[in-house]
C-alpha cells in the first residue's frame, strides 16, 4: 500500500497502527493499559448475517472469511509526502497517539522516509508551504512518470502482486 501524504497525521497514524498490531504492543494511557487491536475495522471485526439454524440461532460469519483479503499484519507501506521528515518525527509532530505508544513506535517508524511528492500549491492547503522540503521537480508529465516508476519499484522491491494507492493528504 502506498500513501499520498504518508508523513501527515493520517498516514503516520495508519502506519503506526499497522506496526503496533504487527508487534502486539501494549501501552499506558490516562485510563489504563491498552492493547493494539483491530476493533472498529469493518474488514477485521465485522460480520455478515447469513441466516439462522433450524433451532433459530443466527449464523454470522466474519467478513474477512467471506472475501479474499490481505491480512493487515502483512501489509507493506510506503508513499510520498511533501515533508522529508522520517515517520518517527512526523508521528511526533502529529501528536495524535498516546506518548507511551509513540515512544515504543519511534525506532520502527524512524526506518520509514517518504518519497518526494508532487507539490502544486493550487491543490495543497496554504498552511503546508513551510513543510514542502521533499518535492519533485520538472514538468507535470515528468513528475507523473517519476510517481509511476516509484510504484513499479515499490512493487518489485517488496515482491508484491498488487499495489494500492490511497490518498491520506489534506
PDB file of C-alpha atoms in Angstrom, residues 28-86:
ATOM      1  CA  UNK A  28      -0.343   3.027  29.186  1.00  0.00           C
ATOM      2  CA  UNK A  29      -2.920   5.806  28.925  1.00  0.00           C
ATOM      3  CA  UNK A  30      -4.666   8.038  31.449  1.00  0.00           C
ATOM      4  CA  UNK A  31      -7.437   5.446  31.654  1.00  0.00           C
ATOM      5  CA  UNK A  32      -5.239   2.342  31.924  1.00  0.00           C
ATOM      6  CA  UNK A  33      -3.381  -0.083  29.725  1.00  0.00           C
ATOM      7  CA  UNK A  34      -4.427  -0.517  26.090  1.00  0.00           C
ATOM      8  CA  UNK A  35      -3.511  -3.203  23.583  1.00  0.00           C
ATOM      9  CA  UNK A  36      -3.282  -2.975  19.816  1.00  0.00           C
ATOM     10  CA  UNK A  37      -6.321  -4.474  18.120  1.00  0.00           C
ATOM     11  CA  UNK A  38      -8.433  -4.056  15.038  1.00  0.00           C
ATOM     12  CA  UNK A  39     -11.633  -3.045  16.876  1.00  0.00           C
ATOM     13  CA  UNK A  40     -13.593  -0.732  14.648  1.00  0.00           C
ATOM     14  CA  UNK A  41     -12.233  -2.274  11.467  1.00  0.00           C
ATOM     15  CA  UNK A  42     -15.183  -3.419   9.386  1.00  0.00           C
ATOM     16  CA  UNK A  43     -13.000  -5.884   7.474  1.00  0.00           C
ATOM     17  CA  UNK A  44     -11.439  -7.423  10.583  1.00  0.00           C
ATOM     18  CA  UNK A  45     -14.282  -7.347  13.122  1.00  0.00           C
ATOM     19  CA  UNK A  46     -17.451  -7.012  11.058  1.00  0.00           C
ATOM     20  CA  UNK A  47     -19.770  -9.924  10.445  1.00  0.00           C
ATOM     21  CA  UNK A  48     -22.441 -10.772   7.896  1.00  0.00           C
ATOM     22  CA  UNK A  49     -25.654 -12.483   8.964  1.00  0.00           C
ATOM     23  CA  UNK A  50     -26.162 -15.468   6.700  1.00  0.00           C
ATOM     24  CA  UNK A  51     -29.396 -16.737   8.217  1.00  0.00           C
ATOM     25  CA  UNK A  52     -30.491 -18.953  11.061  1.00  0.00           C
ATOM     26  CA  UNK A  53     -30.115 -22.575  12.075  1.00  0.00           C
ATOM     27  CA  UNK A  54     -33.073 -24.953  12.318  1.00  0.00           C
ATOM     28  CA  UNK A  55     -33.126 -24.071  16.022  1.00  0.00           C
ATOM     29  CA  UNK A  56     -33.453 -20.332  15.255  1.00  0.00           C
ATOM     30  CA  UNK A  57     -29.868 -19.386  16.162  1.00  0.00           C
ATOM     31  CA  UNK A  58     -28.310 -16.683  13.997  1.00  0.00           C
ATOM     32  CA  UNK A  59     -25.446 -17.632  11.723  1.00  0.00           C
ATOM     33  CA  UNK A  60     -22.889 -14.822  11.474  1.00  0.00           C
ATOM     34  CA  UNK A  61     -19.658 -15.080   9.520  1.00  0.00           C
ATOM     35  CA  UNK A  62     -16.740 -12.640   9.732  1.00  0.00           C
ATOM     36  CA  UNK A  63     -16.409 -10.513   6.585  1.00  0.00           C
ATOM     37  CA  UNK A  64     -12.723 -11.423   6.351  1.00  0.00           C
ATOM     38  CA  UNK A  65     -13.727 -15.088   5.912  1.00  0.00           C
ATOM     39  CA  UNK A  66     -16.173 -14.334   3.086  1.00  0.00           C
ATOM     40  CA  UNK A  67     -13.984 -12.151   0.903  1.00  0.00           C
ATOM     41  CA  UNK A  68     -10.376 -12.527  -0.167  1.00  0.00           C
ATOM     42  CA  UNK A  69      -8.396 -10.014   1.882  1.00  0.00           C
ATOM     43  CA  UNK A  70      -4.824  -9.318   2.789  1.00  0.00           C
ATOM     44  CA  UNK A  71      -4.034  -9.941   6.437  1.00  0.00           C
ATOM     45  CA  UNK A  72      -3.357  -6.427   7.827  1.00  0.00           C
ATOM     46  CA  UNK A  73      -0.204  -7.655   9.542  1.00  0.00           C
ATOM     47  CA  UNK A  74       1.202  -8.493   6.088  1.00  0.00           C
ATOM     48  CA  UNK A  75       0.667  -5.053   4.542  1.00  0.00           C
ATOM     49  CA  UNK A  76       3.800  -3.302   3.301  1.00  0.00           C
ATOM     50  CA  UNK A  77       3.561   0.504   3.481  1.00  0.00           C
ATOM     51  CA  UNK A  78       5.342   3.202   1.530  1.00  0.00           C
ATOM     52  CA  UNK A  79       4.432   6.501  -0.042  1.00  0.00           C
ATOM     53  CA  UNK A  80       5.077  10.135  -0.705  1.00  0.00           C
ATOM     54  CA  UNK A  81       4.978  13.361   1.264  1.00  0.00           C
ATOM     55  CA  UNK A  82       5.992  16.951   0.658  1.00  0.00           C
ATOM     56  CA  UNK A  83       7.774  16.831   4.035  1.00  0.00           C
ATOM     57  CA  UNK A  84      11.048  14.953   4.204  1.00  0.00           C
ATOM     58  CA  UNK A  85      10.698  14.034   7.884  1.00  0.00           C
ATOM     59  CA  UNK A  86      11.073  10.350   8.689  1.00  0.00           C
TER      60      UNK A  86
END
